[in-house]
């Protein structure tokens, strides 16, 4: 949408426009999607869960793939809306869950992160192969928030090879500058609402991971974390090969490398997004 877009008068401001859809927005016409789940063995011996809504149109047909946001899943409101969109157009639909986001704790001493392009790469490679074996058609890939940045990082790293896997990619509300986003979500109202919501979900999962792998990180430091910078410093960064939060946010950000993308790409961010400045 261009500069002429006007938000509803009864829903002013970025915070209300963020919170209201998460609680009340329509997720598509009809009942919630009925997913078919596949569990895939990951290259490192772990697993991921992929939820599908199979297409009713004859092959070849498009497959729409959605990478969810931080602590999202196939039951996120936007995922169910995408599922309805795909079904109405005869497309197949797939939501690969990042590690630990499918409702079951993963096995490896790791989780997921905003720059996880290697994970995106092997998942899309397998989806491409499965889709071709079922009759083929375009693979259309979208990512929301964290999933959007990770998807862009994959497109950047893959370069001209990305087009052999995906026909097009789209990133929605993607924090392509992780440092700017991290600082924005760590201030004022954002910290009171969004940061608290995320930490209330991520800390218990991190502690469960520590019980799985004793000594993985310092428990007291994790419990003391009051923002994403501190959480990433004790958990996300060291578990995924980064020196610290600054190293993670720098190397994981898509913004510096957007020029390397060679597949048709759409990036959509709201001007007033509370934590994607």
PDB file of C-alpha atoms in Angstrom:
ATOM      1  CA  UNK A   1       0.000   0.000   0.000  1.00  0.00           C
ATOM      2  CA  UNK A   2       1.172   3.502  -0.751  1.00  0.00           C
ATOM      3  CA  UNK A   3       1.138   6.736   1.157  1.00  0.00           C
ATOM      4  CA  UNK A   4      -2.597   7.109   0.566  1.00  0.00           C
ATOM      5  CA  UNK A   5      -3.465   4.218   2.909  1.00  0.00           C
ATOM      6  CA  UNK A   6      -5.565   5.319   5.890  1.00  0.00           C
ATOM      7  CA  UNK A   7      -5.983   3.158   8.968  1.00  0.00           C
ATOM      8  CA  UNK A   8      -9.491   2.886  10.466  1.00  0.00           C
ATOM      9  CA  UNK A   9     -10.343   5.988  12.482  1.00  0.00           C
ATOM     10  CA  UNK A  10     -11.463   3.817  15.403  1.00  0.00           C
ATOM     11  CA  UNK A  11      -8.047   2.124  15.598  1.00  0.00           C
ATOM     12  CA  UNK A  12      -5.438   4.892  15.845  1.00  0.00           C
ATOM     13  CA  UNK A  13      -1.744   4.363  16.469  1.00  0.00           C
ATOM     14  CA  UNK A  14       0.713   1.557  15.931  1.00  0.00           C
ATOM     15  CA  UNK A  15       0.164  -0.130  19.278  1.00  0.00           C
ATOM     16  CA  UNK A  16      -3.599  -0.511  18.903  1.00  0.00           C
ATOM     17  CA  UNK A  17      -3.112  -1.632  15.309  1.00  0.00           C
ATOM     18  CA  UNK A  18      -0.682  -4.295  16.545  1.00  0.00           C
ATOM     19  CA  UNK A  19      -2.622  -5.559  19.557  1.00  0.00           C
ATOM     20  CA  UNK A  20      -6.183  -5.550  18.188  1.00  0.00           C
ATOM     21  CA  UNK A  21      -5.541  -7.892  15.218  1.00  0.00           C
ATOM     22  CA  UNK A  22      -3.709 -10.362  17.451  1.00  0.00           C
ATOM     23  CA  UNK A  23      -6.778 -10.574  19.691  1.00  0.00           C
ATOM     24  CA  UNK A  24      -9.758 -10.017  17.426  1.00  0.00           C
ATOM     25  CA  UNK A  25      -8.863 -10.011  13.729  1.00  0.00           C
ATOM     26  CA  UNK A  26     -10.638 -12.389  11.379  1.00  0.00           C
ATOM     27  CA  UNK A  27      -8.554 -15.430  10.574  1.00  0.00           C
ATOM     28  CA  UNK A  28     -10.427 -16.153   7.360  1.00  0.00           C
ATOM     29  CA  UNK A  29     -13.915 -17.281   6.509  1.00  0.00           C
ATOM     30  CA  UNK A  30     -15.134 -20.564   7.931  1.00  0.00           C
ATOM     31  CA  UNK A  31     -13.654 -22.831  10.611  1.00  0.00           C
ATOM     32  CA  UNK A  32      -9.962 -22.879  11.557  1.00  0.00           C
ATOM     33  CA  UNK A  33      -7.706 -24.810   9.182  1.00  0.00           C
ATOM     34  CA  UNK A  34      -7.284 -28.529   9.722  1.00  0.00           C
ATOM     35  CA  UNK A  35      -3.568 -29.178   9.530  1.00  0.00           C
ATOM     36  CA  UNK A  36      -1.752 -32.349   8.604  1.00  0.00           C
ATOM     37  CA  UNK A  37       1.539 -32.543  10.491  1.00  0.00           C
ATOM     38  CA  UNK A  38       4.779 -34.049   9.280  1.00  0.00           C
ATOM     39  CA  UNK A  39       7.773 -34.480  11.563  1.00  0.00           C
ATOM     40  CA  UNK A  40      11.068 -34.185   9.763  1.00  0.00           C
ATOM     41  CA  UNK A  41      14.481 -35.276  10.992  1.00  0.00           C
ATOM     42  CA  UNK A  42      16.829 -32.292  10.951  1.00  0.00           C
ATOM     43  CA  UNK A  43      20.409 -32.575   9.657  1.00  0.00           C
ATOM     44  CA  UNK A  44      21.765 -32.286  13.219  1.00  0.00           C
ATOM     45  CA  UNK A  45      19.648 -35.168  14.574  1.00  0.00           C
ATOM     46  CA  UNK A  46      16.916 -32.914  15.938  1.00  0.00           C
ATOM     47  CA  UNK A  47      13.435 -32.567  14.430  1.00  0.00           C
ATOM     48  CA  UNK A  48      11.058 -29.936  13.146  1.00  0.00           C
ATOM     49  CA  UNK A  49       7.295 -30.117  12.662  1.00  0.00           C
ATOM     50  CA  UNK A  50       5.690 -28.879   9.451  1.00  0.00           C
ATOM     51  CA  UNK A  51       1.925 -28.303   9.298  1.00  0.00           C
ATOM     52  CA  UNK A  52       0.212 -28.630   5.917  1.00  0.00           C
ATOM     53  CA  UNK A  53      -3.159 -27.832   4.429  1.00  0.00           C
ATOM     54  CA  UNK A  54      -3.244 -29.867   1.251  1.00  0.00           C
ATOM     55  CA  UNK A  55      -4.420 -28.248  -1.977  1.00  0.00           C
ATOM     56  CA  UNK A  56      -7.619 -29.396  -3.629  1.00  0.00           C
ATOM     57  CA  UNK A  57      -6.610 -28.102  -7.054  1.00  0.00           C
ATOM     58  CA  UNK A  58      -4.990 -30.578  -9.455  1.00  0.00           C
ATOM     59  CA  UNK A  59      -1.218 -30.522  -9.912  1.00  0.00           C
ATOM     60  CA  UNK A  60       0.736 -28.540 -10.857  1.00  0.00           C
ATOM     61  CA  UNK A  61      -0.376 -25.968  -8.286  1.00  0.00           C
ATOM     62  CA  UNK A  62       1.305 -23.384  -6.073  1.00  0.00           C
ATOM     63  CA  UNK A  63       2.484 -24.154  -2.562  1.00  0.00           C
ATOM     64  CA  UNK A  64       2.450 -21.190  -0.185  1.00  0.00           C
ATOM     65  CA  UNK A  65       5.007 -21.533   2.614  1.00  0.00           C
ATOM     66  CA  UNK A  66       4.900 -19.345   5.732  1.00  0.00           C
ATOM     67  CA  UNK A  67       7.727 -18.876   8.223  1.00  0.00           C
ATOM     68  CA  UNK A  68       6.185 -17.591  11.446  1.00  0.00           C
ATOM     69  CA  UNK A  69       7.370 -14.858  13.771  1.00  0.00           C
ATOM     70  CA  UNK A  70       8.928 -14.887  17.234  1.00  0.00           C
ATOM     71  CA  UNK A  71       7.110 -17.497  19.352  1.00  0.00           C
ATOM     72  CA  UNK A  72       4.534 -17.964  16.588  1.00  0.00           C
ATOM     73  CA  UNK A  73       3.118 -21.164  15.123  1.00  0.00           C
ATOM     74  CA  UNK A  74       0.617 -22.475  12.608  1.00  0.00           C
ATOM     75  CA  UNK A  75      -2.099 -21.304  15.041  1.00  0.00           C
ATOM     76  CA  UNK A  76      -1.000 -17.675  15.012  1.00  0.00           C
ATOM     77  CA  UNK A  77      -3.766 -15.425  13.730  1.00  0.00           C
ATOM     78  CA  UNK A  78      -1.798 -14.443  10.639  1.00  0.00           C
ATOM     79  CA  UNK A  79      -0.960 -18.086   9.842  1.00  0.00           C
ATOM     80  CA  UNK A  80      -4.625 -19.059   9.900  1.00  0.00           C
ATOM     81  CA  UNK A  81      -5.428 -16.059   7.701  1.00  0.00           C
ATOM     82  CA  UNK A  82      -2.761 -17.162   5.216  1.00  0.00           C
ATOM     83  CA  UNK A  83      -4.200 -20.692   5.305  1.00  0.00           C
ATOM     84  CA  UNK A  84      -7.636 -19.353   4.374  1.00  0.00           C
ATOM     85  CA  UNK A  85      -6.097 -17.219   1.609  1.00  0.00           C
ATOM     86  CA  UNK A  86      -4.311 -20.241   0.143  1.00  0.00           C
ATOM     87  CA  UNK A  87      -7.347 -22.526   0.350  1.00  0.00           C
ATOM     88  CA  UNK A  88      -9.565 -19.996  -1.419  1.00  0.00           C
ATOM     89  CA  UNK A  89      -7.131 -20.018  -4.342  1.00  0.00           C
ATOM     90  CA  UNK A  90      -6.530 -23.753  -4.573  1.00  0.00           C
ATOM     91  CA  UNK A  91      -3.006 -23.512  -3.204  1.00  0.00           C
ATOM     92  CA  UNK A  92      -1.321 -25.868  -0.822  1.00  0.00           C
ATOM     93  CA  UNK A  93      -0.111 -24.295   2.412  1.00  0.00           C
ATOM     94  CA  UNK A  94       2.740 -25.180   4.753  1.00  0.00           C
ATOM     95  CA  UNK A  95       4.001 -23.758   8.043  1.00  0.00           C
ATOM     96  CA  UNK A  96       7.426 -25.077   9.062  1.00  0.00           C
ATOM     97  CA  UNK A  97       7.858 -24.509  12.791  1.00  0.00           C
ATOM     98  CA  UNK A  98      11.086 -23.138  14.111  1.00  0.00           C
ATOM     99  CA  UNK A  99      12.662 -25.349  16.778  1.00  0.00           C
ATOM    100  CA  UNK A 100      10.516 -25.585  19.897  1.00  0.00           C
ATOM    101  CA  UNK A 101       7.534 -23.689  18.440  1.00  0.00           C
ATOM    102  CA  UNK A 102       5.288 -26.607  17.466  1.00  0.00           C
ATOM    103  CA  UNK A 103       4.124 -27.334  21.005  1.00  0.00           C
ATOM    104  CA  UNK A 104       6.920 -29.786  21.782  1.00  0.00           C
ATOM    105  CA  UNK A 105      10.448 -29.030  22.955  1.00  0.00           C
ATOM    106  CA  UNK A 106      13.102 -29.882  20.401  1.00  0.00           C
ATOM    107  CA  UNK A 107      16.027 -32.143  21.276  1.00  0.00           C
ATOM    108  CA  UNK A 108      19.231 -30.323  20.332  1.00  0.00           C
ATOM    109  CA  UNK A 109      21.018 -27.723  22.501  1.00  0.00           C
ATOM    110  CA  UNK A 110      19.687 -24.907  20.321  1.00  0.00           C
ATOM    111  CA  UNK A 111      16.468 -23.070  19.507  1.00  0.00           C
ATOM    112  CA  UNK A 112      15.974 -20.610  16.627  1.00  0.00           C
ATOM    113  CA  UNK A 113      16.951 -17.071  15.742  1.00  0.00           C
ATOM    114  CA  UNK A 114      16.314 -14.183  13.366  1.00  0.00           C
ATOM    115  CA  UNK A 115      19.225 -14.966  11.061  1.00  0.00           C
ATOM    116  CA  UNK A 116      18.634 -18.710  10.793  1.00  0.00           C
ATOM    117  CA  UNK A 117      19.117 -18.872   7.011  1.00  0.00           C
ATOM    118  CA  UNK A 118      20.676 -22.346   7.048  1.00  0.00           C
ATOM    119  CA  UNK A 119      17.524 -23.721   8.679  1.00  0.00           C
ATOM    120  CA  UNK A 120      15.373 -21.931   6.101  1.00  0.00           C
ATOM    121  CA  UNK A 121      17.556 -23.356   3.347  1.00  0.00           C
ATOM    122  CA  UNK A 122      17.257 -27.037   4.160  1.00  0.00           C
ATOM    123  CA  UNK A 123      13.547 -26.726   4.900  1.00  0.00           C
ATOM    124  CA  UNK A 124      12.833 -25.045   1.563  1.00  0.00           C
ATOM    125  CA  UNK A 125      15.013 -27.561  -0.246  1.00  0.00           C
ATOM    126  CA  UNK A 126      12.975 -30.435   1.134  1.00  0.00           C
ATOM    127  CA  UNK A 127       9.674 -28.682   0.461  1.00  0.00           C
ATOM    128  CA  UNK A 128      10.778 -28.051  -3.131  1.00  0.00           C
ATOM    129  CA  UNK A 129      11.632 -31.738  -3.608  1.00  0.00           C
ATOM    130  CA  UNK A 130       8.371 -32.938  -2.057  1.00  0.00           C
ATOM    131  CA  UNK A 131       6.326 -30.472  -4.073  1.00  0.00           C
ATOM    132  CA  UNK A 132       8.013 -31.539  -7.312  1.00  0.00           C
ATOM    133  CA  UNK A 133       7.375 -35.197  -6.492  1.00  0.00           C
ATOM    134  CA  UNK A 134       3.672 -34.402  -6.004  1.00  0.00           C
ATOM    135  CA  UNK A 135       3.305 -32.733  -9.391  1.00  0.00           C
ATOM    136  CA  UNK A 136       5.152 -29.482  -8.932  1.00  0.00           C
ATOM    137  CA  UNK A 137       4.187 -25.861  -9.311  1.00  0.00           C
ATOM    138  CA  UNK A 138       5.484 -22.569  -7.932  1.00  0.00           C
ATOM    139  CA  UNK A 139       6.822 -22.362  -4.386  1.00  0.00           C
ATOM    140  CA  UNK A 140       5.768 -19.007  -2.920  1.00  0.00           C
ATOM    141  CA  UNK A 141       7.412 -18.193   0.397  1.00  0.00           C
ATOM    142  CA  UNK A 142       6.417 -15.604   2.990  1.00  0.00           C
ATOM    143  CA  UNK A 143       7.862 -14.744   6.368  1.00  0.00           C
ATOM    144  CA  UNK A 144       6.355 -12.681   9.165  1.00  0.00           C
ATOM    145  CA  UNK A 145       8.476 -10.687  11.624  1.00  0.00           C
ATOM    146  CA  UNK A 146      11.425 -12.880  12.710  1.00  0.00           C
ATOM    147  CA  UNK A 147      10.528 -15.360   9.972  1.00  0.00           C
ATOM    148  CA  UNK A 148      10.606 -12.563   7.425  1.00  0.00           C
ATOM    149  CA  UNK A 149      14.121 -11.464   8.354  1.00  0.00           C
ATOM    150  CA  UNK A 150      15.373 -15.064   8.371  1.00  0.00           C
ATOM    151  CA  UNK A 151      13.791 -15.635   4.952  1.00  0.00           C
ATOM    152  CA  UNK A 152      15.488 -12.541   3.537  1.00  0.00           C
ATOM    153  CA  UNK A 153      18.816 -13.711   4.967  1.00  0.00           C
ATOM    154  CA  UNK A 154      18.314 -17.009   3.127  1.00  0.00           C
ATOM    155  CA  UNK A 155      17.541 -15.218  -0.140  1.00  0.00           C
ATOM    156  CA  UNK A 156      20.655 -13.090   0.328  1.00  0.00           C
ATOM    157  CA  UNK A 157      22.930 -16.045   1.024  1.00  0.00           C
ATOM    158  CA  UNK A 158      21.413 -18.170  -1.753  1.00  0.00           C
ATOM    159  CA  UNK A 159      21.764 -15.450  -4.380  1.00  0.00           C
ATOM    160  CA  UNK A 160      20.896 -16.705  -7.857  1.00  0.00           C
ATOM    161  CA  UNK A 161      20.319 -20.227  -6.502  1.00  0.00           C
ATOM    162  CA  UNK A 162      17.216 -19.050  -4.606  1.00  0.00           C
ATOM    163  CA  UNK A 163      15.202 -18.930  -7.823  1.00  0.00           C
ATOM    164  CA  UNK A 164      15.692 -22.672  -8.291  1.00  0.00           C
ATOM    165  CA  UNK A 165      13.748 -23.212  -5.066  1.00  0.00           C
ATOM    166  CA  UNK A 166      11.268 -20.344  -4.729  1.00  0.00           C
ATOM    167  CA  UNK A 167       9.433 -18.401  -7.406  1.00  0.00           C
ATOM    168  CA  UNK A 168       9.062 -15.371  -5.120  1.00  0.00           C
ATOM    169  CA  UNK A 169       9.460 -14.385  -1.474  1.00  0.00           C
ATOM    170  CA  UNK A 170       7.745 -11.819   0.731  1.00  0.00           C
ATOM    171  CA  UNK A 171       8.715 -10.478   4.148  1.00  0.00           C
ATOM    172  CA  UNK A 172       6.047  -8.828   6.280  1.00  0.00           C
ATOM    173  CA  UNK A 173       6.838  -6.691   9.339  1.00  0.00           C
ATOM    174  CA  UNK A 174      10.400  -7.985   9.227  1.00  0.00           C
ATOM    175  CA  UNK A 175      12.961  -6.428  11.616  1.00  0.00           C
ATOM    176  CA  UNK A 176      15.674  -6.159   8.971  1.00  0.00           C
ATOM    177  CA  UNK A 177      17.776  -4.058  11.379  1.00  0.00           C
ATOM    178  CA  UNK A 178      17.825  -6.239  14.484  1.00  0.00           C
ATOM    179  CA  UNK A 179      19.683  -3.707  16.622  1.00  0.00           C
ATOM    180  CA  UNK A 180      17.164  -0.959  15.883  1.00  0.00           C
ATOM    181  CA  UNK A 181      14.269  -3.334  16.500  1.00  0.00           C
ATOM    182  CA  UNK A 182      15.812  -4.687  19.680  1.00  0.00           C
ATOM    183  CA  UNK A 183      16.319  -1.216  21.071  1.00  0.00           C
ATOM    184  CA  UNK A 184      12.791  -0.126  20.102  1.00  0.00           C
ATOM    185  CA  UNK A 185      11.083  -3.089  21.754  1.00  0.00           C
ATOM    186  CA  UNK A 186      13.159  -2.556  24.889  1.00  0.00           C
ATOM    187  CA  UNK A 187      11.798   0.907  25.668  1.00  0.00           C
ATOM    188  CA  UNK A 188       8.708   2.299  27.411  1.00  0.00           C
ATOM    189  CA  UNK A 189       5.330   0.797  26.527  1.00  0.00           C
ATOM    190  CA  UNK A 190       6.960  -1.703  24.192  1.00  0.00           C
ATOM    191  CA  UNK A 191       9.022  -3.137  27.034  1.00  0.00           C
ATOM    192  CA  UNK A 192       6.045  -3.272  29.376  1.00  0.00           C
ATOM    193  CA  UNK A 193       3.818  -5.098  26.886  1.00  0.00           C
ATOM    194  CA  UNK A 194       5.634  -6.798  24.011  1.00  0.00           C
ATOM    195  CA  UNK A 195       8.929  -7.616  25.712  1.00  0.00           C
ATOM    196  CA  UNK A 196       7.125  -8.998  28.750  1.00  0.00           C
ATOM    197  CA  UNK A 197       4.872 -11.127  26.526  1.00  0.00           C
ATOM    198  CA  UNK A 198       7.814 -12.604  24.621  1.00  0.00           C
ATOM    199  CA  UNK A 199       9.921 -13.263  27.722  1.00  0.00           C
ATOM    200  CA  UNK A 200       6.982 -14.924  29.476  1.00  0.00           C
ATOM    201  CA  UNK A 201       6.966 -17.436  26.623  1.00  0.00           C
ATOM    202  CA  UNK A 202      10.688 -17.759  25.941  1.00  0.00           C
ATOM    203  CA  UNK A 203      12.074 -18.024  29.469  1.00  0.00           C
ATOM    204  CA  UNK A 204      10.168 -21.215  30.415  1.00  0.00           C
ATOM    205  CA  UNK A 205      11.242 -22.836  27.144  1.00  0.00           C
ATOM    206  CA  UNK A 206      14.843 -21.823  27.781  1.00  0.00           C
ATOM    207  CA  UNK A 207      14.689 -23.309  31.281  1.00  0.00           C
ATOM    208  CA  UNK A 208      13.269 -26.531  29.848  1.00  0.00           C
ATOM    209  CA  UNK A 209      16.193 -26.553  27.425  1.00  0.00           C
ATOM    210  CA  UNK A 210      18.576 -26.131  30.366  1.00  0.00           C
ATOM    211  CA  UNK A 211      16.968 -29.123  32.092  1.00  0.00           C
ATOM    212  CA  UNK A 212      17.537 -31.086  28.882  1.00  0.00           C
ATOM    213  CA  UNK A 213      21.165 -29.958  28.643  1.00  0.00           C
ATOM    214  CA  UNK A 214      22.545 -29.066  32.104  1.00  0.00           C
ATOM    215  CA  UNK A 215      25.210 -26.379  32.046  1.00  0.00           C
ATOM    216  CA  UNK A 216      24.102 -24.964  28.697  1.00  0.00           C
ATOM    217  CA  UNK A 217      23.866 -21.424  30.114  1.00  0.00           C
ATOM    218  CA  UNK A 218      23.656 -19.637  33.459  1.00  0.00           C
ATOM    219  CA  UNK A 219      20.177 -19.974  34.943  1.00  0.00           C
ATOM    220  CA  UNK A 220      20.368 -16.938  37.217  1.00  0.00           C
ATOM    221  CA  UNK A 221      21.510 -14.677  34.386  1.00  0.00           C
ATOM    222  CA  UNK A 222      18.610 -15.840  32.253  1.00  0.00           C
ATOM    223  CA  UNK A 223      16.089 -15.247  35.042  1.00  0.00           C
ATOM    224  CA  UNK A 224      17.491 -11.746  35.535  1.00  0.00           C
ATOM    225  CA  UNK A 225      16.958 -10.814  31.862  1.00  0.00           C
ATOM    226  CA  UNK A 226      14.396  -8.025  31.543  1.00  0.00           C
ATOM    227  CA  UNK A 227      14.691  -7.305  27.835  1.00  0.00           C
ATOM    228  CA  UNK A 228      15.536  -9.108  24.597  1.00  0.00           C
ATOM    229  CA  UNK A 229      19.097  -7.793  24.592  1.00  0.00           C
ATOM    230  CA  UNK A 230      19.817  -9.515  27.901  1.00  0.00           C
ATOM    231  CA  UNK A 231      17.934 -12.678  26.903  1.00  0.00           C
ATOM    232  CA  UNK A 232      19.761 -12.927  23.590  1.00  0.00           C
ATOM    233  CA  UNK A 233      23.088 -12.364  25.339  1.00  0.00           C
ATOM    234  CA  UNK A 234      22.683 -15.342  27.676  1.00  0.00           C
ATOM    235  CA  UNK A 235      20.646 -17.670  25.446  1.00  0.00           C
ATOM    236  CA  UNK A 236      20.095 -16.937  21.756  1.00  0.00           C
ATOM    237  CA  UNK A 237      23.554 -15.686  20.827  1.00  0.00           C
ATOM    238  CA  UNK A 238      25.793 -18.288  22.508  1.00  0.00           C
ATOM    239  CA  UNK A 239      23.577 -21.241  21.577  1.00  0.00           C
ATOM    240  CA  UNK A 240      23.753 -20.353  17.891  1.00  0.00           C
ATOM    241  CA  UNK A 241      27.407 -19.497  17.404  1.00  0.00           C
ATOM    242  CA  UNK A 242      27.384 -15.760  18.044  1.00  0.00           C
ATOM    243  CA  UNK A 243      29.790 -13.985  20.369  1.00  0.00           C
ATOM    244  CA  UNK A 244      27.115 -11.877  22.070  1.00  0.00           C
ATOM    245  CA  UNK A 245      23.921  -9.944  21.338  1.00  0.00           C
ATOM    246  CA  UNK A 246      25.693  -7.278  19.290  1.00  0.00           C
ATOM    247  CA  UNK A 247      27.361  -9.913  17.123  1.00  0.00           C
ATOM    248  CA  UNK A 248      24.037 -11.729  16.641  1.00  0.00           C
ATOM    249  CA  UNK A 249      22.073  -8.610  15.803  1.00  0.00           C
ATOM    250  CA  UNK A 250      24.771  -7.452  13.381  1.00  0.00           C
ATOM    251  CA  UNK A 251      25.290 -10.736  11.510  1.00  0.00           C
ATOM    252  CA  UNK A 252      21.624 -11.703  11.626  1.00  0.00           C
ATOM    253  CA  UNK A 253      20.210  -8.500  10.127  1.00  0.00           C
ATOM    254  CA  UNK A 254      18.986  -8.661   6.539  1.00  0.00           C
ATOM    255  CA  UNK A 255      19.231  -4.926   5.833  1.00  0.00           C
ATOM    256  CA  UNK A 256      22.957  -4.703   4.979  1.00  0.00           C
ATOM    257  CA  UNK A 257      22.714  -7.483   2.384  1.00  0.00           C
ATOM    258  CA  UNK A 258      19.428  -6.798   0.592  1.00  0.00           C
ATOM    259  CA  UNK A 259      21.363  -5.943  -2.574  1.00  0.00           C
ATOM    260  CA  UNK A 260      22.410  -9.613  -2.845  1.00  0.00           C
ATOM    261  CA  UNK A 261      18.851 -10.898  -3.387  1.00  0.00           C
ATOM    262  CA  UNK A 262      18.256 -12.299  -6.882  1.00  0.00           C
ATOM    263  CA  UNK A 263      14.742 -13.764  -6.511  1.00  0.00           C
ATOM    264  CA  UNK A 264      11.589 -11.593  -6.865  1.00  0.00           C
ATOM    265  CA  UNK A 265      11.055 -10.170  -3.388  1.00  0.00           C
ATOM    266  CA  UNK A 266       8.490  -8.007  -1.622  1.00  0.00           C
ATOM    267  CA  UNK A 267       9.182  -6.377   1.752  1.00  0.00           C
ATOM    268  CA  UNK A 268       6.198  -4.789   3.522  1.00  0.00           C
ATOM    269  CA  UNK A 269       6.677  -2.837   6.761  1.00  0.00           C
ATOM    270  CA  UNK A 270       4.275  -0.408   8.403  1.00  0.00           C
ATOM    271  CA  UNK A 271       5.519   3.133   8.942  1.00  0.00           C
ATOM    272  CA  UNK A 272       4.194   3.096  12.515  1.00  0.00           C
ATOM    273  CA  UNK A 273       5.215  -0.436  13.521  1.00  0.00           C
ATOM    274  CA  UNK A 274       5.993  -0.139  17.265  1.00  0.00           C
ATOM    275  CA  UNK A 275       9.142  -2.240  17.183  1.00  0.00           C
ATOM    276  CA  UNK A 276      10.255  -2.278  13.547  1.00  0.00           C
ATOM    277  CA  UNK A 277      11.506   1.318  13.181  1.00  0.00           C
TER     278      UNK A 277
END
